[in-house]
Amino acid sequence: MIPVTHATGRYAVHAEALAEAPRRLREAGLAPGLALVVTDTTVAGLYLDALADVLRADGWQPVPVVVPPGEGSKSLDTFAVVCDAALAAGADRRTPVLALGGGVVGDLGGFVAATVLRGLPLVHLPTTILAQVDSAIGGKTGVNTARGKNLVGAFYPPLFVLADPATLATLPEREVRSGLAEVVKHALLAGGDLFETLEMGWERLGDADMLAAVVREAAAVKARVVSADERESGARAFLNLGHTFGHALEAAAGYGTLTHGEAVAVGLRAALHLSASLAAGADAGGTLPHPFARMDALAARLAPPPVPDGVTDEAALAAMGLDKKRDRGGLRFVILDDLGAPRLAAGVPEALVRAAWRYARRVAG
Amino acid sequence: MIPVTHATGRYAVHAEALAEAPRRLREAGLAPGLALVVTDTTVAGLYLDALADVLRADGWQPVPVVVPPGEGSKSLDTFAVVCDAALAAGADRRTPVLALGGGVVGDLGGFVAATVLRGLPLVHLPTTILAQVDSAIGGKTGVNTARGKNLVGAFYPPLFVLADPATLATLPEREVRSGLAEVVKHALLAGGDLFETLEMGWERLGDADMLAAVVREAAAVKARVVSADERESGARAFLNLGHTFGHALEAAAGYGTLTHGEAVAVGLRAALHLSASLAAGADAGGTLPHPFARMDALAARLAPPPVPDGVTDEAALAAMGLDKKRDRGGLRFVILDDLGAPRLAAGVPEALVRAAWRYARRVAG
């Protein structure tokens, strides 16, 4: 069990079978009754029946609310539809929302839980690497708008997170690779065992136990960071490593073209190039110096697809200016002074940002 | 200054001129920049220019977001429109949302502030009695859905509330009368000076200073109750006095037919009849006994219009079952054992509920 501690409460991340969900609900003080299960059609096909069965066996009446898979469901329109489904089912203030799925389902279901009747109990049941190590931990919920990602939402901690490692076995290869981008990001931020395990054991990540161990350790990194800083006033911002570039690329390519993880994989390499440039005081060029080369070598294992030809350098750089992490003082970047040593850099020369982007684009794919 | 203290923070309710808003913003630690002013067309015509002028004089760039007046704007559709307007204007996490208007604008603008970029600073500038004594105090924000009122929202405290008594002078007669329903409700809950002032001075409420004093005292009652109980686990539920009946009537009549305050005025009389019945152990009949008669006499001063003929008793009673305050143990009612002595009654016999409703219907209008 990995504890997460916020000013607004405490919750646990359990790495165990979905079948334990009813026991955890009881432990959390909920009496069986109506339970909303927000999920998508893909995950519903794999795990909904089994989850509904164990819930019913414990006296719950599960009501599935199934949305289409993909980022398109993280919208205010789908939010309204799911809110209405929750109310139509007869939810009261003690009705839990179980978000069964990846990041989209967790963010959408979490925002519904945060707002229907001004707050229902929320349980995250993440079924992807991305969700298990990142999006289900930390209390961020929300949806996208036409103007960008995650622009409308709420901080809303779950009662608990139950991450079943067995669900990772059904992930498509592309989804595994995408999820590993956040695992690598956490390894770069934390250094230590996680980084070395990935560096030495990358080829063995196909083994379920090995993958589960890495995912658990990456989740613990996220839990430690958000426990120290729920509202992103300090250390939590470090979790945006690679994301200023990544979000810009994702937007410029058109949402759905690259996965979030693929865009972050490119973004991490840009962030590492920028880190090396700032350490050296000049464009780091085409080969990064120590200690950035070692970190960049791990990020390279993510092997994202090439940046689409249609994404011009200017479009990607322009998209950064629209990223919500912009500040009145100009763009801020999370960089690394060393492995495990992130910091926020402000007032970065534009030439270095451009060089970092060109490097990441060249080495991707 | 009336203080409000929540687990999530502390804020003040200032009864002073709108022109003081820029000073209060600075006091709250905000540096001039973009400021969103959410309001409706009616209030915009009266106060927007003056507010924008004092903001600009202090270095702010006010961006008005003007919605149609009335309950129809408290919808997920309008919520999406206002979120988009906030983002289109270039809001960042330090951009305040100033909600200038009545309850609809406060609840809608508050929910936008709670969710855009997962939380912008919120300032309530209530311009109606209802908003100054009730909806702007206590951190509840939200919108209606087709299934009922306030079904989607968030608890989100403002930085401060600035209630300008001068704005009450421009309220239409019907709006004044509606707002006084919540004032009377607070007087019934608190007893003491407020009750006696209203009882003895009802005819002098047309005097601006008298009205301002009563409004300030009623706001203080609300502030005390919500300070003790932000999340409605205890005493805050008492604020629903008259509202189980009132919400049902409002819904059964069709939103917009009766104002919220008119429906609450009828609901208060039903709640007083129910209180008397429960005290006596039987239907209180057509004339209430001591001490309920005195309270009922004050509530009668609100003189709401008759319940529309189209609202059948069965429709009104059925609408109660859909009220979100329902509990797994059946409908709960806030009743009064005496002036200033509310409590929650559960398992109330249906016959007494029916008798209370028939009484309120008969004496209304």
XYZ file of C-alpha atoms in Angstrom:
730
model
C 0.000 0.000 0.000
C 1.328 3.408 -1.020
C -0.039 6.272 1.090
C -0.951 9.654 -0.397
C -1.411 12.550 2.000
C -3.081 15.812 1.010
C -4.216 18.772 3.076
C -7.729 17.668 2.124
C -7.309 14.049 3.183
C -5.351 10.831 2.952
C -5.825 7.867 0.710
C -4.057 4.684 -0.251
C -2.932 3.242 -3.566
C -3.410 -0.534 -3.441
C -1.713 -2.770 -6.015
C -4.021 -5.776 -5.931
C -6.777 -7.618 -7.796
C -9.990 -5.821 -8.844
C -11.849 -8.505 -6.876
C -10.677 -6.752 -3.694
C -12.721 -3.644 -4.552
C -15.804 -4.589 -2.466
C -13.643 -5.221 0.605
C -11.919 -1.858 0.153
C -15.265 -0.078 -0.249
C -16.429 -1.537 3.058
C -13.130 -0.601 4.689
C -13.711 2.954 3.456
C -16.997 3.030 5.337
C -19.428 2.718 2.422
C -22.553 0.609 2.857
C -23.575 -1.418 -0.221
C -26.140 0.262 -2.455
C -26.017 1.897 -5.864
C -22.514 2.120 -7.394
C -21.770 3.931 -10.652
C -19.080 2.326 -12.773
C -17.735 4.813 -15.316
C -15.717 3.056 -17.996
C -15.192 2.923 -21.762
C -16.340 0.291 -24.254
C -12.878 -1.269 -24.546
C -12.358 -1.718 -20.815
C -16.005 -2.700 -20.326
C -15.465 -5.613 -22.704
C -12.554 -6.844 -20.613
C -13.326 -6.158 -16.948
C -16.827 -4.781 -16.414
C -18.637 -8.110 -15.989
C -16.092 -9.441 -13.527
C -16.177 -6.223 -11.483
C -19.978 -6.085 -11.539
C -20.112 -9.699 -10.351
C -17.900 -9.158 -7.307
C -19.791 -5.965 -6.467
C -23.165 -7.727 -6.680
C -21.860 -10.606 -4.597
C -21.204 -8.077 -1.849
C -24.656 -6.478 -2.058
C -23.956 -3.600 -4.446
C -26.131 -2.602 -7.415
C -23.565 -1.597 -10.044
C -24.791 0.792 -12.761
C -22.377 0.966 -15.704
C -21.932 4.254 -17.546
C -19.955 3.405 -20.660
C -18.380 6.094 -22.861
C -16.505 5.737 -26.161
C -12.777 5.107 -25.728
C -10.277 7.863 -26.415
C -9.518 11.473 -25.611
C -12.724 12.628 -27.346
C -14.713 11.494 -24.312
C -12.835 13.932 -22.088
C -15.187 16.753 -23.057
C -17.807 18.943 -21.420
C -20.412 17.239 -23.637
C -19.573 13.758 -22.352
C -19.297 15.174 -18.838
C -22.907 16.381 -19.097
C -24.019 12.982 -20.412
C -22.325 11.083 -17.564
C -23.674 13.523 -14.945
C -27.149 12.937 -16.292
C -26.664 9.153 -16.271
C -25.560 9.341 -12.632
C -28.617 11.366 -11.673
C -30.943 9.219 -13.780
C -29.679 6.158 -11.913
C -30.767 7.828 -8.677
C -27.348 8.646 -7.198
C -27.374 10.168 -3.727
C -24.451 11.663 -1.833
C -23.222 8.255 -0.682
C -23.221 6.648 -4.135
C -19.619 5.921 -5.147
C -18.268 6.567 -8.623
C -15.842 3.818 -9.638
C -13.664 4.991 -12.533
C -12.580 1.794 -14.287
C -10.111 2.440 -17.081
C -7.285 4.641 -18.252
C -6.552 8.334 -17.882
C -9.561 9.542 -19.834
C -12.031 7.551 -17.748
C -10.282 8.546 -14.516
C -10.220 12.251 -15.327
C -13.798 12.284 -16.629
C -15.244 10.014 -13.923
C -13.315 11.940 -11.301
C -14.756 15.266 -12.465
C -18.260 13.785 -12.432
C -17.671 12.520 -8.884
C -16.326 15.934 -7.874
C -19.401 17.781 -9.080
C -22.576 15.627 -9.094
C -24.499 16.634 -5.956
C -21.332 18.686 -5.244
C -19.305 15.569 -4.547
C -19.747 11.788 -4.562
C -17.210 9.304 -3.148
C -14.631 8.524 -5.845
C -12.642 5.330 -6.373
C -10.022 5.000 -9.088
C -9.601 1.567 -10.659
C -6.855 2.363 -13.190
C -6.225 -0.275 -15.864
C -3.372 1.329 -17.850
C 0.237 2.053 -16.956
C -0.365 5.768 -17.463
C -3.308 5.749 -15.071
C -1.651 3.480 -12.489
C 1.552 5.522 -12.215
C 0.232 8.994 -12.895
C -3.296 10.158 -13.606
C -5.125 8.195 -10.879
C -2.799 9.557 -8.189
C -2.886 13.156 -7.066
C -6.481 14.240 -7.189
C -6.534 16.033 -10.529
C -9.745 15.555 -12.481
C -11.103 17.346 -15.516
C -11.905 17.543 -19.180
C -10.523 19.219 -22.291
C -12.085 22.102 -24.177
C -11.580 23.275 -27.730
C -8.871 25.558 -26.325
C -6.699 22.859 -24.776
C -6.334 19.906 -22.458
C -7.495 19.719 -18.857
C -8.760 23.292 -18.912
C -11.882 22.614 -16.839
C -11.771 20.389 -13.775
C -11.263 20.103 -10.047
C -8.837 18.843 -7.444
C -10.739 15.931 -5.954
C -8.988 13.128 -4.093
C -10.364 9.574 -4.311
C -11.304 7.416 -1.337
C -8.665 5.002 -2.574
C -6.916 3.838 -5.725
C -6.921 0.150 -6.572
C -4.462 -0.645 -9.360
C -4.713 -4.256 -10.508
C -1.393 -5.238 -12.140
C -3.165 -8.050 -14.020
C -5.029 -5.492 -16.158
C -1.734 -4.414 -17.741
C -1.517 -7.782 -19.516
C -4.331 -6.829 -21.887
C -2.834 -3.490 -22.934
C -1.925 -3.069 -26.606
C 1.784 -2.614 -27.296
C 1.334 1.070 -28.203
C -0.441 1.755 -24.892
C 2.339 -0.006 -22.918
C 4.997 2.068 -24.658
C 3.026 5.266 -24.065
C 2.561 4.479 -20.388
C 6.257 3.828 -19.970
C 6.925 7.471 -20.913
C 5.508 8.547 -17.537
C 7.443 5.752 -15.808
C 10.667 7.062 -17.362
C 9.728 10.603 -16.390
C 9.321 9.514 -12.761
C 12.657 7.675 -12.952
C 14.385 10.835 -14.218
C 12.819 12.917 -11.446
C 13.586 10.448 -8.653
C 16.766 8.709 -9.832
C 17.806 5.812 -7.598
C 16.543 2.249 -7.936
C 13.744 2.954 -10.407
C 16.143 4.549 -12.884
C 18.687 1.722 -12.589
C 16.063 -0.995 -12.828
C 14.751 0.523 -16.063
C 18.235 1.107 -17.451
C 19.370 -2.465 -16.793
C 16.061 -4.294 -17.196
C 14.343 -2.542 -20.103
C 14.326 -5.711 -22.231
C 12.570 -7.655 -19.467
C 9.579 -5.292 -19.126
C 7.510 -7.830 -21.068
C 7.563 -9.960 -17.926
C 4.412 -9.251 -15.899
C 6.099 -9.305 -12.486
C 8.904 -7.063 -13.654
C 6.440 -4.604 -15.169
C 4.279 -4.647 -12.045
C 7.278 -3.897 -9.844
C 8.346 -0.957 -12.012
C 4.801 0.393 -12.141
C 4.478 0.160 -8.368
C 7.729 2.048 -7.852
C 6.760 4.744 -10.382
C 3.402 5.148 -8.616
C 5.241 5.622 -5.336
C 7.272 8.467 -6.882
C 4.063 10.220 -7.928
C 2.503 9.637 -4.503
C 5.518 11.156 -2.746
C 5.534 14.258 -4.948
C 1.815 15.002 -4.702
C 1.761 14.305 -0.966
C 4.290 17.086 -0.557
C 2.375 19.472 -2.814
C -1.285 18.865 -3.618
C -1.985 22.155 -5.375
C 1.036 22.420 -7.623
C 2.609 25.367 -5.846
C 6.057 23.742 -5.652
C 7.505 20.290 -6.280
C 4.404 19.023 -8.058
C 5.279 21.226 -11.009
C 8.316 18.963 -11.583
C 5.888 16.306 -12.804
C 5.532 18.501 -15.877
C 9.014 17.445 -17.000
C 8.744 16.986 -20.754
C 5.132 18.123 -20.721
C 5.484 21.704 -21.938
C 7.011 20.336 -25.142
C 4.769 17.255 -25.024
C 1.477 19.113 -24.690
C 2.501 21.479 -27.491
C 3.331 18.577 -29.792
C 0.115 16.752 -28.909
C -1.922 19.868 -29.709
C -0.022 20.780 -32.860
C -0.355 17.247 -34.233
C -4.074 17.274 -33.477
C -5.342 15.332 -30.459
C -5.488 11.633 -31.167
C -2.670 11.618 -33.707
C 0.007 10.889 -31.119
C -0.821 9.388 -27.731
C -0.087 11.517 -24.686
C 2.796 9.174 -23.825
C 4.292 9.385 -27.296
C 4.230 13.172 -27.151
C 5.764 13.094 -23.666
C 8.475 10.720 -24.910
C 9.469 13.369 -27.453
C 9.042 16.097 -24.862
C 11.384 14.361 -22.405
C 14.186 14.391 -24.945
C 13.582 18.089 -25.614
C 13.623 18.764 -21.870
C 16.897 16.853 -21.501
C 18.467 18.799 -24.364
C 17.295 22.047 -22.816
C 18.676 20.937 -19.439
C 22.076 20.232 -21.013
C 22.050 23.586 -22.828
C 21.258 25.493 -19.668
C 23.989 23.618 -17.774
C 26.522 24.440 -20.482
C 25.278 27.973 -21.151
C 24.885 27.282 -24.881
C 23.014 25.061 -27.370
C 24.031 21.514 -26.437
C 24.139 20.520 -30.094
C 23.540 17.021 -31.334
C 25.171 14.904 -28.600
C 24.428 15.531 -24.972
C 27.256 15.728 -22.398
C 27.446 13.871 -19.072
C 25.171 13.381 -17.069
C 22.470 14.158 -19.648
C 23.617 11.519 -22.160
C 22.804 8.680 -19.740
C 19.315 10.067 -19.024
C 18.719 10.693 -22.711
C 19.707 7.101 -23.482
C 16.938 5.819 -21.226
C 14.394 8.226 -22.723
C 15.463 7.002 -26.173
C 14.258 3.484 -25.269
C 10.711 4.831 -25.445
C 11.158 5.062 -29.229
C 8.107 7.212 -30.048
C 6.959 7.422 -33.677
C 8.333 10.304 -35.767
C 6.779 13.731 -35.358
C 4.195 13.968 -38.171
C 5.435 15.939 -41.190
C 2.421 18.204 -40.971
C 3.632 19.593 -37.626
C 5.860 22.540 -38.484
C 8.429 23.741 -35.964
C 6.587 27.063 -35.788
C 3.238 25.367 -35.056
C 4.754 23.316 -32.234
C 6.499 26.315 -30.693
C 3.383 28.451 -31.037
C 1.353 25.766 -29.267
C 3.644 26.122 -26.266
C 2.504 29.692 -25.790
C -1.022 28.433 -25.336
C -0.069 25.858 -22.742
C -1.785 26.723 -19.490
C 1.481 26.425 -17.589
C 2.501 29.743 -19.074
C 2.991 32.415 -16.493
C 2.959 36.191 -16.620
C 6.751 36.052 -16.562
C 6.874 33.984 -19.772
C 7.239 30.252 -20.346
C 8.625 28.140 -17.531
C 10.332 24.812 -18.066
C 11.094 21.953 -15.733
C 14.716 20.953 -16.291
C 17.143 18.582 -14.608
C 20.432 19.725 -13.122
C 21.279 16.055 -12.700
C 19.512 12.697 -12.436
C 16.917 13.085 -9.665
C 17.513 16.832 -9.412
C 14.722 18.763 -11.146
C 14.143 22.490 -10.927
C 11.953 25.152 -12.508
C 13.773 27.389 -14.982
C 12.202 30.692 -16.010
C 13.197 33.211 -18.657
C 14.834 30.545 -20.833
C 16.332 32.025 -24.054
C 14.080 31.243 -26.990
C 17.024 30.019 -29.091
C 17.665 27.195 -26.614
C 13.991 26.202 -26.648
C 14.083 26.040 -30.435
C 17.289 23.998 -30.429
C 15.811 21.571 -27.888
C 12.689 21.102 -29.980
C 14.716 20.492 -33.175
C 16.876 17.932 -31.364
C 13.861 16.013 -30.028
C 12.207 16.040 -33.420
C 15.348 14.747 -35.132
C 15.928 11.867 -32.686
C 12.280 10.752 -32.477
C 11.114 7.678 -34.360
C -17.165 42.767 8.400
C -18.736 39.355 8.960
C -16.190 36.530 9.109
C -16.850 33.090 7.581
C -14.561 30.260 8.620
C -14.393 26.945 6.759
C -12.018 24.014 7.066
C -10.803 25.074 3.625
C -10.230 28.719 4.485
C -11.559 31.940 5.888
C -13.183 34.844 4.175
C -15.032 38.023 4.998
C -18.409 39.399 4.019
C -18.073 43.170 3.612
C -21.179 45.356 3.490
C -19.827 48.330 1.554
C -19.816 50.114 -1.816
C -18.819 48.259 -4.993
C -16.188 50.968 -5.467
C -14.217 49.304 -2.657
C -13.698 46.143 -4.744
C -10.252 47.110 -6.112
C -8.953 47.830 -2.600
C -10.278 44.475 -1.355
C -8.676 42.657 -4.305
C -5.316 44.170 -3.415
C -5.846 43.315 0.258
C -6.485 39.717 -0.834
C -3.068 39.653 -2.464
C -4.075 39.883 -6.130
C -1.965 41.959 -8.494
C -3.931 43.911 -11.136
C -4.280 42.137 -14.487
C -7.119 40.443 -16.288
C -10.379 40.214 -14.281
C -13.449 38.334 -15.483
C -16.745 39.930 -14.529
C -19.575 37.403 -14.818
C -22.958 39.124 -14.747
C -26.341 39.169 -16.458
C -27.758 41.726 -18.874
C -30.001 43.319 -16.218
C -27.238 43.869 -13.684
C -24.763 44.814 -16.419
C -27.056 47.682 -17.394
C -27.042 48.976 -13.831
C -23.578 48.371 -12.378
C -21.115 46.979 -14.910
C -19.781 50.283 -16.230
C -19.217 51.700 -12.764
C -17.455 48.530 -11.590
C -15.316 48.345 -14.742
C -14.321 51.992 -14.261
C -13.079 51.536 -10.697
C -11.265 48.344 -11.704
C -9.543 50.062 -14.627
C -8.615 53.011 -12.432
C -6.686 50.554 -10.266
C -4.873 48.913 -13.166
C -7.204 45.982 -13.916
C -8.392 44.903 -17.366
C -11.998 43.857 -16.726
C -13.489 41.396 -19.245
C -17.290 41.186 -18.931
C -19.014 37.850 -19.559
C -22.716 38.660 -19.731
C -25.385 35.942 -19.627
C -29.167 36.250 -19.978
C -30.952 36.931 -16.676
C -32.899 34.180 -14.951
C -32.648 30.595 -13.810
C -32.215 29.366 -17.400
C -28.592 30.554 -17.334
C -27.809 28.179 -14.466
C -27.233 25.307 -16.897
C -24.368 23.123 -18.058
C -24.716 24.759 -21.495
C -24.184 28.275 -20.153
C -21.445 26.929 -17.876
C -19.575 25.684 -20.977
C -20.059 29.051 -22.711
C -18.717 31.027 -19.730
C -15.760 28.628 -19.292
C -14.894 29.153 -22.924
C -15.195 32.934 -22.598
C -12.840 32.838 -19.593
C -10.279 30.791 -21.519
C -10.710 32.885 -24.681
C -9.934 35.990 -22.648
C -6.644 34.376 -21.646
C -7.360 33.640 -17.988
C -4.501 32.186 -15.993
C -4.595 30.784 -12.467
C -4.397 34.227 -10.895
C -7.243 35.754 -12.897
C -10.135 36.506 -10.535
C -13.754 35.784 -11.400
C -16.010 38.543 -10.058
C -19.609 37.322 -9.891
C -21.706 40.506 -10.071
C -25.420 39.814 -9.617
C -27.956 37.617 -7.907
C -28.019 33.950 -7.017
C -27.894 32.656 -10.584
C -24.793 34.672 -11.457
C -23.131 33.768 -8.163
C -23.778 30.043 -8.489
C -22.804 29.947 -12.165
C -19.785 32.257 -11.871
C -18.715 30.408 -8.741
C -18.811 27.051 -10.506
C -16.798 28.490 -13.403
C -14.226 29.840 -10.927
C -14.139 26.456 -9.160
C -13.342 24.555 -12.343
C -11.578 26.669 -14.996
C -7.890 25.707 -14.759
C -9.074 23.714 -11.706
C -9.700 26.868 -9.724
C -9.521 30.646 -10.173
C -9.837 33.186 -7.353
C -13.535 33.944 -6.791
C -15.151 37.142 -5.536
C -18.872 37.429 -4.935
C -20.448 40.836 -5.557
C -24.082 40.029 -4.724
C -26.667 42.604 -5.792
C -29.904 40.995 -4.543
C -31.224 40.310 -1.053
C -31.249 36.570 -1.751
C -27.603 36.612 -2.791
C -26.469 38.970 -0.019
C -28.029 36.974 2.811
C -27.798 33.468 1.423
C -26.349 32.241 -1.861
C -23.100 34.251 -1.861
C -22.196 32.973 1.616
C -21.177 29.414 2.274
C -19.197 28.270 -0.744
C -21.895 26.412 -2.650
C -21.675 26.817 -6.414
C -23.379 24.935 -9.216
C -25.919 24.649 -11.961
C -29.242 22.917 -12.567
C -29.859 19.984 -14.873
C -33.058 18.731 -16.461
C -33.425 16.523 -13.377
C -33.425 19.277 -10.790
C -31.762 22.284 -9.213
C -28.148 22.529 -8.115
C -27.440 18.943 -9.098
C -23.957 19.636 -10.492
C -21.533 21.931 -8.707
C -18.762 22.310 -6.170
C -18.024 23.644 -2.717
C -15.745 26.572 -3.496
C -15.261 29.437 -1.058
C -14.697 32.958 -2.394
C -11.743 35.179 -1.516
C -14.298 37.579 -0.105
C -17.897 38.706 -0.486
C -18.630 42.376 -1.046
C -22.328 43.136 -0.642
C -23.176 46.704 -1.573
C -26.435 47.697 0.195
C -26.991 50.443 -2.399
C -27.657 47.832 -5.094
C -30.817 46.750 -3.276
C -32.444 50.070 -4.176
C -32.763 49.037 -7.823
C -34.451 45.690 -7.126
C -37.973 45.183 -8.461
C -40.656 44.756 -5.803
C -41.082 41.057 -6.598
C -37.351 40.423 -6.146
C -37.356 42.255 -2.787
C -40.264 40.174 -1.542
C -38.597 36.975 -2.744
C -35.340 37.819 -1.049
C -37.122 38.538 2.210
C -38.223 34.878 2.306
C -34.638 33.864 3.080
C -34.355 36.702 5.591
C -37.456 35.413 7.393
C -36.064 31.880 7.236
C -32.868 33.064 8.954
C -34.948 34.909 11.555
C -36.944 31.740 12.309
C -33.755 29.720 12.649
C -31.924 32.258 14.798
C -34.720 33.977 16.708
C -33.510 36.946 18.763
C -33.121 40.487 17.474
C -33.558 39.705 13.807
C -36.940 38.080 14.384
C -38.165 40.931 16.578
C -36.902 43.612 14.218
C -38.800 42.008 11.338
C -41.910 41.444 13.428
C -42.054 45.023 14.640
C -40.524 46.817 11.650
C -41.933 44.987 8.618
C -43.706 48.099 7.351
C -40.448 50.088 7.441
C -38.430 47.697 5.216
C -38.884 50.174 2.369
C -36.358 52.363 4.163
C -32.898 51.679 2.726
C -31.047 51.828 6.044
C -33.582 49.588 7.753
C -33.384 47.067 4.914
C -29.576 47.189 4.922
C -29.484 46.488 8.656
C -31.836 43.517 8.352
C -29.893 42.124 5.402
C -26.605 42.453 7.287
C -28.026 40.595 10.290
C -29.514 37.841 8.122
C -26.137 37.456 6.367
C -24.503 37.073 9.766
C -26.884 34.209 10.608
C -25.895 32.393 7.427
C -22.193 33.054 8.069
C -22.457 31.593 11.582
C -24.229 28.449 10.408
C -21.902 27.668 7.507
C -18.823 28.461 9.576
C -19.873 25.700 11.945
C -20.616 23.257 9.139
C -19.177 23.824 5.666
C -20.178 20.490 4.140
C -23.745 20.185 5.368
C -23.155 17.297 7.739
C -24.977 18.972 10.634
C -26.381 22.419 11.394
C -26.097 23.600 7.795
C -28.986 21.338 6.894
C -31.210 23.616 9.009
C -30.862 26.222 6.259
C -33.151 23.962 4.251
C -36.085 25.020 6.445
C -39.021 25.399 4.078
C -36.912 24.225 1.144
C -38.079 20.615 0.810
C -41.585 21.940 0.206
C -40.255 24.993 -1.623
C -38.086 23.108 -4.097
C -40.930 20.693 -4.810
C -43.334 23.549 -5.499
C -40.801 25.366 -7.657
C -40.248 22.206 -9.726
C -43.916 21.252 -9.945
C -44.897 24.758 -11.073
C -42.152 24.693 -13.717
C -38.988 26.681 -13.061
C -39.511 30.366 -13.664
C -43.201 30.354 -12.798
C -42.631 31.163 -9.140
C -39.385 32.726 -7.921
C -37.283 30.683 -5.532
C -38.224 33.060 -2.726
C -41.945 32.805 -3.477
C -41.736 29.031 -3.357
C -39.758 29.193 -0.116
C -42.351 31.563 1.352
C -45.000 28.880 0.779
C -42.563 26.198 1.970
C -41.918 28.012 5.237
C -45.590 27.953 6.090
C -45.764 24.239 5.299
C -42.705 23.642 7.484
C -44.300 25.600 10.339
C -47.530 23.613 10.031
C -45.528 20.385 10.022
C -43.580 21.592 13.057
C -46.804 22.275 14.927
C -48.251 18.894 13.938
C -45.182 17.049 15.140
C -45.211 18.990 18.415
C -48.882 18.129 18.959
C -48.657 14.584 17.606
C -51.498 15.182 15.137
C -52.503 17.325 12.170
C -52.381 20.910 13.469
C -55.435 21.813 11.420
C -56.142 25.298 10.157
C -54.866 27.475 12.996
C -51.459 26.940 14.493
C -50.966 26.807 18.280
C -48.364 28.733 20.292
C -45.436 29.239 19.583
C -46.002 28.401 15.912
C -48.722 30.985 15.356
C -46.309 33.850 16.009
C -43.737 32.455 13.612
C -46.414 31.754 11.014
C -47.640 35.335 11.300
C -44.226 36.634 10.310
C -43.979 34.167 7.414
C -47.429 35.328 6.288
C -46.041 38.841 5.743
C -44.140 37.464 2.753
C -47.507 37.157 0.954
C -46.417 34.960 -1.968
C -48.731 34.659 -4.977
C -51.209 31.745 -4.973
C -49.943 28.318 -5.941
C -50.764 28.003 -9.667
C -53.946 25.976 -10.328
C -51.984 23.689 -12.638
C -49.934 22.387 -9.714
C -51.867 19.429 -8.309
C -51.252 18.311 -4.744
C -50.020 14.991 -6.077
C -47.534 16.662 -8.429
C -46.113 18.795 -5.622
C -45.812 15.847 -3.254
C -44.267 13.665 -5.955
C -41.691 16.369 -6.677
C -40.524 16.097 -3.064
C -39.400 12.550 -3.652
C -37.066 13.794 -6.319
C -35.508 16.401 -4.087
C -31.841 15.623 -3.658
C -32.139 16.002 0.119
C -33.918 12.658 0.173
C -32.037 10.033 2.112
C -32.052 6.256 2.083
C -34.198 6.421 5.217
C -36.936 8.403 3.421
C -37.655 12.148 3.319
C -36.173 14.323 6.022
C -37.634 17.655 7.063
C -36.186 20.559 8.967
C -38.717 21.586 11.586
C -38.749 24.021 14.499
C -39.401 22.950 18.080
C -39.584 26.636 18.936
C -38.399 29.983 17.578
C -34.635 29.625 17.029
C -34.720 25.875 17.742
C -34.517 23.892 14.484
C -33.956 20.165 14.223
C -33.987 17.461 11.572
C -37.038 15.185 11.701
C -36.932 11.844 9.884
C -39.649 9.281 9.230
C -42.384 11.917 9.300
C -45.875 10.374 8.707
C -47.017 11.084 5.167
C -50.424 12.293 6.360
C -48.802 15.173 8.254
C -46.746 16.116 5.201
C -49.923 16.199 3.113
C -51.756 18.273 5.701
C -48.861 20.741 5.883
C -48.812 21.143 2.127
C -52.590 21.691 1.960
C -52.365 24.306 4.702
C -49.579 26.221 2.955
C -51.419 26.104 -0.330
C -54.609 27.384 1.220
C -53.000 30.332 3.040
C -50.754 31.415 0.153
C -51.655 34.455 -1.930
